[in-house]
Structures are given as structure tokens and as C-alpha cells.
């Protein structure tokens, strides 16, 4: 009995030692992940007309370890639990249809969109793809982004204490282009139409608070709004005003005609670079598509016009 009791005592001592060692090891390994409360506030005074569905916060540890992502249903903010540490942060609106969050470090993180078919606004995906202006024909075609409101903050120190808060003031990070084609002849409701704009920015970088990435072409949905008028609008990340490349607007029709227009001056010289209007007047359509649809008898695309458009 004494021998059994002694064995049990030794065994319990060993188990206790293992448990104590495990607790010590766990405390050492996870000492940097103590969590505390942080109040996050979104101040909409700079953008009172903003209509976000949710807000997303990324906290990027300054040691470039994995970021923490939070999404707020209350667009004014709320309390979150955060590991104590040093962070850089990016915020933007969530619950969007086209925005893709890319990369995992603060400096590399961008908002972008997926690849797109250039005739997607007409719900067509022909092969081969329709022609594009030669100077921009190799640009990737990317979907238009949803409107984005964003902000950033660097050097956030979260400590193991109460009453900590951080405030963000989001502003619009995207721009809107309005397209208006006037004096269009032979325009019929049955004709399918869509557009595309070239040499736009591919991404938005919250860290730099500006658009970045490659030059891309973005499809644009267009609508006949009057017997001789076509209109549309598109949200974009922006463009590089110092780029030597031209901005080409292309009008595509469902009977395989297309029209290229150089709209560089209208974009670069626009008085409001967040709300840019492109106006093109006097397009003459062929007038032989009364039945609509993409006619299988038309084997090749026809370029009907290339114009330098200067409305300044």
C-alpha cells in the first residue's frame, strides 16, 4: 500500500511538473497576443452623403505578421477585441459586389477587381473578342469597381489598458465618369450598345491613398435615353494624368460595329477630377440593324470612325 501510494505520488508530481512546464511554455509563446478592447469610430463629416453598407478595418502588425480583419455592420463604428501591439491600419467600405482585397502587408495591400469580358454590359462573350484601338489593345480588361470610401492611419499603439479608441475619416477613393453621346443617327431601341474606356488604374492603395497598378480597360454600360442620345456612367479607380498613353473611349454595337474616340483632353482637363464628363457628338450608325442581336451573318467587326474629340 505504501509502495502504491509512493508511485502515485511520483506520478502526480511528474504530471504536475509537465502541466506547469506546459503552462510556462504557453505563456512564453503567446505573451504577445494579450487582447484588449479598442473603440473604433468612423467620422463621416468629410463625406456626409456616403452610403456604405458595412465598414472593413484591417490592422497590420508593424512586424508584417498576419493582419487582423474586422467588418462593422454599424458604419459609425463599435468596440473590438485587439491583441496589444503596434499597427498600421486601413479602412474602407465592405459588402461590395466587385471589390477584391489583395495582399497581406500594409504597403502592398490594394483594392482591385476581377478580369472582365469587354462586352459584358451587353451580356455577350464573343470569340474572338472584338477589336480594340491598337495602342491599348494589350491592356487587361477589368471590371469597374464599386464606389469606395477609405482612410488609413499609421503608428497605432494598442496597450493593455482601458478607454483606447481610434478614429477614421473616410473619403471617396474612386471617381465617377459620365458618358454622353449626342446627335446619334440611326439609333434604335433594339440595337445592343456598350462602351469601354482605356488606360485606367487597376487598383487603389489605402497605404498611399491613391490609385496604383497597371493600365487597364474597363467596360461601361450604356443606355439609349432619347431618340439620338446615349448615356452611361462608370465608377473607376482613376487614371494617371501624366501618362503618355491616350485614353480611348470605344462604342460597340450588337451588329459588330465599333467607334474609337480619343477623349484624353476631356479627362485630363476636367475641372473636377472626381466627376468627369465625356461628351461625344455626331455618331452616325449604319442603320441596318432593325432586329437587334449579334447577327451571325456579320463575320467581322467594322471600324466606322476614329475621332480626336476636343470639347474643351
Short mmCIF file of C-alpha atoms in Angstrom, two decimals:
data_model
loop_
_atom_site.label_atom_id
_atom_site.label_comp_id
_atom_site.label_asym_id
_atom_site.label_seq_id
_atom_site.Cartn_x
_atom_site.Cartn_y
_atom_site.Cartn_z
CA UNK A 1 0.00 0.00 0.00
CA UNK A 2 2.84 2.29 0.88
CA UNK A 3 4.57 1.34 -2.40
CA UNK A 4 1.42 2.13 -4.40
CA UNK A 5 0.98 5.42 -2.63
CA UNK A 6 4.58 6.34 -3.35
CA UNK A 7 4.15 5.52 -7.08
CA UNK A 8 1.01 7.56 -7.26
CA UNK A 9 2.79 10.44 -5.58
CA UNK A 10 5.67 10.30 -8.04
CA UNK A 11 3.26 10.05 -10.95
CA UNK A 12 1.24 13.02 -9.78
CA UNK A 13 4.42 15.01 -9.28
CA UNK A 14 5.53 14.22 -12.81
CA UNK A 15 2.16 15.18 -14.24
CA UNK A 16 2.16 18.39 -12.23
CA UNK A 17 5.63 19.18 -13.50
CA UNK A 18 4.55 18.59 -17.09
CA UNK A 19 1.47 20.76 -16.63
CA UNK A 20 3.49 23.53 -15.05
CA UNK A 21 6.06 23.32 -17.81
CA UNK A 22 3.28 23.42 -20.44
CA UNK A 23 1.67 26.46 -18.85
CA UNK A 24 5.02 28.24 -18.68
CA UNK A 25 5.71 27.39 -22.33
CA UNK A 26 2.27 28.56 -23.43
CA UNK A 27 2.64 31.83 -21.56
CA UNK A 28 6.02 32.47 -23.17
CA UNK A 29 4.80 31.64 -26.71
CA UNK A 30 1.63 33.69 -26.51
CA UNK A 31 2.81 36.56 -24.35
CA UNK A 32 2.49 38.97 -27.31
CA UNK A 33 -1.15 38.14 -28.01
CA UNK A 34 -2.88 39.59 -24.97
CA UNK A 35 -6.17 41.01 -26.13
CA UNK A 36 -7.78 44.27 -25.09
CA UNK A 37 -10.73 46.48 -26.02
CA UNK A 38 -10.42 49.14 -28.72
CA UNK A 39 -13.18 51.54 -29.76
CA UNK A 40 -13.25 52.20 -33.50
CA UNK A 41 -15.05 55.34 -34.71
CA UNK A 42 -15.86 56.32 -38.29
CA UNK A 43 -16.27 60.07 -38.75
CA UNK A 44 -18.35 60.89 -41.86
CA UNK A 45 -18.04 64.66 -41.62
CA UNK A 46 -15.86 64.77 -44.76
CA UNK A 47 -18.30 62.57 -46.70
CA UNK A 48 -21.81 63.17 -45.32
CA UNK A 49 -23.51 61.72 -48.41
CA UNK A 50 -21.65 58.40 -48.25
CA UNK A 51 -23.80 55.27 -48.27
CA UNK A 52 -21.63 52.32 -47.20
CA UNK A 53 -23.32 49.06 -46.24
CA UNK A 54 -20.56 47.99 -43.85
CA UNK A 55 -17.05 49.13 -42.96
CA UNK A 56 -13.92 46.98 -43.01
CA UNK A 57 -10.86 47.54 -40.82
CA UNK A 58 -7.50 45.89 -41.44
CA UNK A 59 -4.94 46.09 -38.64
CA UNK A 60 -1.46 45.32 -39.99
CA UNK A 61 1.14 44.50 -37.31
CA UNK A 62 4.28 46.52 -37.93
CA UNK A 63 6.33 43.30 -37.86
CA UNK A 64 4.47 42.24 -41.06
CA UNK A 65 2.81 39.28 -39.37
CA UNK A 66 -0.69 38.27 -40.44
CA UNK A 67 -3.18 41.18 -40.37
CA UNK A 68 -6.46 41.23 -38.46
CA UNK A 69 -9.66 41.92 -40.38
CA UNK A 70 -12.84 43.31 -38.82
CA UNK A 71 -16.14 44.19 -40.50
CA UNK A 72 -18.63 46.57 -38.88
CA UNK A 73 -22.36 46.49 -39.56
CA UNK A 74 -22.62 49.80 -37.70
CA UNK A 75 -20.95 52.25 -40.09
CA UNK A 76 -20.27 54.64 -37.19
CA UNK A 77 -18.07 52.04 -35.53
CA UNK A 78 -18.08 49.87 -32.40
CA UNK A 79 -15.79 48.13 -29.90
CA UNK A 80 -13.49 45.30 -30.95
CA UNK A 81 -11.02 42.98 -29.23
CA UNK A 82 -7.44 43.50 -30.39
CA UNK A 83 -4.10 41.93 -29.48
CA UNK A 84 -1.85 44.52 -27.83
CA UNK A 85 0.79 45.74 -30.25
CA UNK A 86 1.82 48.28 -32.87
CA UNK A 87 -0.22 48.60 -36.05
CA UNK A 88 -0.85 50.40 -39.30
CA UNK A 89 -4.49 50.42 -40.36
CA UNK A 90 -6.64 50.69 -43.47
CA UNK A 91 -10.41 51.11 -43.58
CA UNK A 92 -12.87 51.01 -46.46
CA UNK A 93 -16.50 50.11 -47.07
CA UNK A 94 -17.39 46.43 -47.32
CA UNK A 95 -20.24 44.30 -48.63
CA UNK A 96 -19.43 45.26 -52.23
CA UNK A 97 -20.03 43.25 -55.39
CA UNK A 98 -16.81 43.77 -57.36
CA UNK A 99 -14.05 44.72 -54.90
CA UNK A 100 -11.27 42.19 -54.27
CA UNK A 101 -8.92 42.62 -51.27
CA UNK A 102 -5.39 41.70 -52.28
CA UNK A 103 -2.04 41.17 -50.43
CA UNK A 104 -1.35 40.90 -46.72
CA UNK A 105 1.03 43.74 -45.76
CA UNK A 106 0.14 47.38 -45.25
CA UNK A 107 2.37 48.67 -48.05
CA UNK A 108 1.30 46.02 -50.58
CA UNK A 109 -2.42 45.89 -49.74
CA UNK A 110 -4.68 47.04 -52.59
CA UNK A 111 -8.33 47.01 -53.56
CA UNK A 112 -8.87 45.75 -57.09
CA UNK A 113 -11.40 43.97 -59.32
CA UNK A 114 -11.57 40.77 -61.33
CA UNK A 115 -10.96 40.32 -65.05
CA UNK A 116 -13.98 41.06 -67.24
CA UNK A 117 -15.29 40.47 -70.75
CA UNK A 118 -15.22 43.72 -72.69
CA UNK A 119 -18.81 43.20 -73.92
CA UNK A 120 -20.17 42.21 -70.50
CA UNK A 121 -22.59 45.19 -70.40
CA UNK A 122 -24.30 43.67 -73.47
CA UNK A 123 -24.24 40.20 -71.82
CA UNK A 124 -22.16 38.88 -74.71
CA UNK A 125 -18.91 36.96 -74.74
CA UNK A 126 -17.92 36.55 -78.41
CA UNK A 127 -14.82 34.70 -79.55
CA UNK A 128 -12.63 36.07 -80.83
CA UNK A 129 -13.01 39.23 -78.76
CA UNK A 130 -13.92 42.47 -80.56
CA UNK A 131 -11.13 44.73 -81.83
CA UNK A 132 -9.57 47.46 -79.71
CA UNK A 133 -7.55 50.53 -80.57
CA UNK A 134 -4.03 49.41 -81.38
CA UNK A 135 -2.21 51.46 -78.74
CA UNK A 136 -4.29 49.96 -75.89
CA UNK A 137 -5.20 46.54 -77.31
CA UNK A 138 -2.95 44.69 -74.85
CA UNK A 139 -4.38 46.29 -71.70
CA UNK A 140 -6.10 43.83 -69.34
CA UNK A 141 -9.87 44.24 -69.21
CA UNK A 142 -11.04 44.63 -65.61
CA UNK A 143 -14.46 45.12 -64.05
CA UNK A 144 -15.47 48.56 -62.81
CA UNK A 145 -15.12 48.90 -59.02
CA UNK A 146 -17.92 49.74 -56.64
CA UNK A 147 -17.67 53.15 -55.07
CA UNK A 148 -15.08 53.14 -52.29
CA UNK A 149 -14.69 55.34 -49.20
CA UNK A 150 -11.38 54.78 -47.43
CA UNK A 151 -8.90 56.07 -44.88
CA UNK A 152 -5.66 54.95 -43.23
CA UNK A 153 -3.77 55.51 -40.02
CA UNK A 154 -0.18 54.62 -39.19
CA UNK A 155 1.59 54.07 -35.89
CA UNK A 156 -1.38 52.90 -33.82
CA UNK A 157 -0.23 51.67 -30.39
CA UNK A 158 -2.65 49.32 -28.63
CA UNK A 159 -1.77 48.74 -24.98
CA UNK A 160 -3.20 46.60 -22.21
CA UNK A 161 -5.36 49.38 -20.82
CA UNK A 162 -8.95 50.56 -21.00
CA UNK A 163 -10.51 53.53 -22.79
CA UNK A 164 -8.48 53.28 -26.01
CA UNK A 165 -10.01 54.47 -29.28
CA UNK A 166 -9.08 55.20 -32.87
CA UNK A 167 -10.93 57.46 -35.29
CA UNK A 168 -11.03 57.29 -39.09
CA UNK A 169 -12.38 59.89 -41.50
CA UNK A 170 -13.18 58.06 -44.77
CA UNK A 171 -13.26 59.97 -48.04
CA UNK A 172 -14.15 58.85 -51.54
CA UNK A 173 -11.35 56.87 -53.15
CA UNK A 174 -12.99 56.24 -56.52
CA UNK A 175 -14.03 58.62 -59.29
CA UNK A 176 -17.10 58.71 -61.50
CA UNK A 177 -17.14 59.16 -65.26
CA UNK A 178 -20.32 60.25 -67.04
CA UNK A 179 -20.56 59.42 -70.73
CA UNK A 180 -22.94 61.30 -73.04
CA UNK A 181 -23.20 60.62 -76.78
CA UNK A 182 -25.40 63.17 -78.53
CA UNK A 183 -26.61 63.59 -82.11
CA UNK A 184 -26.54 59.83 -82.72
CA UNK A 185 -28.27 58.95 -86.01
CA UNK A 186 -29.95 55.62 -86.83
CA UNK A 187 -30.19 54.76 -83.14
CA UNK A 188 -32.91 52.18 -82.37
CA UNK A 189 -34.03 50.59 -79.08
CA UNK A 190 -33.33 47.12 -80.50
CA UNK A 191 -29.65 47.82 -81.04
CA UNK A 192 -27.34 46.50 -78.34
CA UNK A 193 -24.72 49.04 -77.25
CA UNK A 194 -21.90 49.22 -74.71
CA UNK A 195 -18.67 51.10 -74.21
CA UNK A 196 -15.15 50.79 -72.84
CA UNK A 197 -12.61 53.28 -71.54
CA UNK A 198 -8.86 52.65 -71.73
CA UNK A 199 -5.78 53.46 -69.66
CA UNK A 200 -7.47 53.45 -66.26
CA UNK A 201 -5.78 52.46 -63.00
CA UNK A 202 -6.09 48.86 -61.87
CA UNK A 203 -6.01 49.27 -58.07
CA UNK A 204 -6.42 51.56 -55.10
CA UNK A 205 -3.75 51.54 -52.37
CA UNK A 206 -5.05 52.56 -48.92
CA UNK A 207 -1.46 52.95 -47.67
CA UNK A 208 -0.65 55.53 -50.36
CA UNK A 209 -4.25 56.79 -50.61
CA UNK A 210 -4.04 56.77 -54.40
CA UNK A 211 -4.63 54.57 -57.43
CA UNK A 212 -1.90 52.18 -58.49
CA UNK A 213 -1.18 49.19 -60.73
CA UNK A 214 -1.26 48.57 -64.45
CA UNK A 215 -3.24 50.46 -67.08
CA UNK A 216 -6.49 48.61 -67.74
CA UNK A 217 -9.56 48.94 -69.95
CA UNK A 218 -12.95 48.99 -68.22
CA UNK A 219 -16.32 48.14 -69.85
CA UNK A 220 -19.17 50.66 -69.49
CA UNK A 221 -22.91 50.02 -69.59
CA UNK A 222 -24.73 52.43 -71.93
CA UNK A 223 -28.42 53.19 -72.39
CA UNK A 224 -30.44 54.94 -75.08
CA UNK A 225 -32.06 57.82 -73.16
CA UNK A 226 -33.55 59.74 -76.12
CA UNK A 227 -34.00 59.12 -79.88
CA UNK A 228 -30.49 60.42 -80.56
CA UNK A 229 -28.80 60.21 -77.15
CA UNK A 230 -26.81 57.51 -75.37
CA UNK A 231 -25.73 57.87 -71.75
CA UNK A 232 -23.88 55.90 -69.12
CA UNK A 233 -21.74 56.22 -66.03
CA UNK A 234 -18.95 54.17 -64.51
CA UNK A 235 -17.01 54.16 -61.25
CA UNK A 236 -13.23 53.91 -61.67
CA UNK A 237 -10.11 53.94 -59.52
CA UNK A 238 -8.76 56.85 -61.58
CA UNK A 239 -6.08 57.50 -64.16
CA UNK A 240 -2.54 58.82 -64.41
CA UNK A 241 -2.70 62.39 -65.77
CA UNK A 242 0.97 62.31 -66.74
CA UNK A 243 0.71 59.11 -68.76
CA UNK A 244 1.89 59.43 -72.34
CA UNK A 245 -0.74 56.92 -73.38
CA UNK A 246 -4.07 58.09 -74.69
CA UNK A 247 -7.48 57.49 -73.17
CA UNK A 248 -9.68 55.86 -75.80
CA UNK A 249 -13.43 55.54 -75.47
CA UNK A 250 -14.88 52.80 -77.68
CA UNK A 251 -18.53 52.35 -78.58
CA UNK A 252 -19.54 48.80 -79.52
CA UNK A 253 -22.82 47.82 -81.19
CA UNK A 254 -24.51 44.41 -81.35
CA UNK A 255 -24.19 44.30 -85.14
CA UNK A 256 -20.38 44.34 -84.83
CA UNK A 257 -19.59 47.96 -85.49
CA UNK A 258 -17.24 49.89 -83.25
CA UNK A 259 -16.16 53.51 -82.94
CA UNK A 260 -12.97 54.77 -81.25
CA UNK A 261 -12.67 58.27 -79.79
CA UNK A 262 -9.64 59.91 -78.22
CA UNK A 263 -11.01 61.56 -75.08
CA UNK A 264 -7.66 62.28 -73.38
CA UNK A 265 -8.12 66.06 -73.25
CA UNK A 266 -11.62 65.79 -71.79
CA UNK A 267 -10.29 63.61 -68.98
CA UNK A 268 -7.04 65.42 -68.20
CA UNK A 269 -8.57 68.92 -68.46
CA UNK A 270 -11.75 68.19 -66.50
CA UNK A 271 -12.24 70.86 -63.79
CA UNK A 272 -13.41 68.25 -61.26
CA UNK A 273 -11.19 65.18 -61.36
CA UNK A 274 -13.67 63.24 -59.21
CA UNK A 275 -16.62 63.83 -61.55
CA UNK A 276 -15.53 63.69 -65.17
CA UNK A 277 -17.98 64.10 -68.04
CA UNK A 278 -17.14 62.89 -71.54
CA UNK A 279 -19.29 64.28 -74.37
CA UNK A 280 -19.16 62.99 -77.95
CA UNK A 281 -21.45 64.39 -80.65
CA UNK A 282 -22.43 63.27 -84.11
CA UNK A 283 -22.03 59.50 -84.31
CA UNK A 284 -23.65 58.01 -87.39
CA UNK A 285 -24.69 54.38 -87.00
CA UNK A 286 -25.10 52.17 -90.10
CA UNK A 287 -28.85 51.89 -89.63
CA UNK A 288 -29.27 48.31 -90.86
CA UNK A 289 -29.88 46.51 -87.58
CA UNK A 290 -33.61 46.65 -87.06
CA UNK A 291 -33.91 43.21 -85.47
CA UNK A 292 -31.28 43.57 -82.74
CA UNK A 293 -28.95 40.86 -81.56
CA UNK A 294 -25.46 39.91 -82.64
CA UNK A 295 -26.05 38.87 -86.26
CA UNK A 296 -24.25 35.59 -87.09
CA UNK A 297 -24.06 36.70 -90.73
CA UNK A 298 -21.68 39.51 -89.77
CA UNK A 299 -18.36 37.66 -89.60
CA UNK A 300 -16.03 40.59 -88.93
CA UNK A 301 -16.10 43.76 -86.91
CA UNK A 302 -16.20 47.07 -88.79
CA UNK A 303 -14.49 50.21 -87.53
CA UNK A 304 -16.65 53.12 -88.66
CA UNK A 305 -14.77 56.04 -87.14
CA UNK A 306 -11.78 57.17 -85.16
CA UNK A 307 -12.02 60.75 -84.00
CA UNK A 308 -9.94 63.08 -81.86
CA UNK A 309 -12.59 64.64 -79.66
CA UNK A 310 -11.82 68.04 -78.14
CA UNK A 311 -14.77 69.53 -76.26
CA UNK A 312 -12.74 71.99 -74.17
#
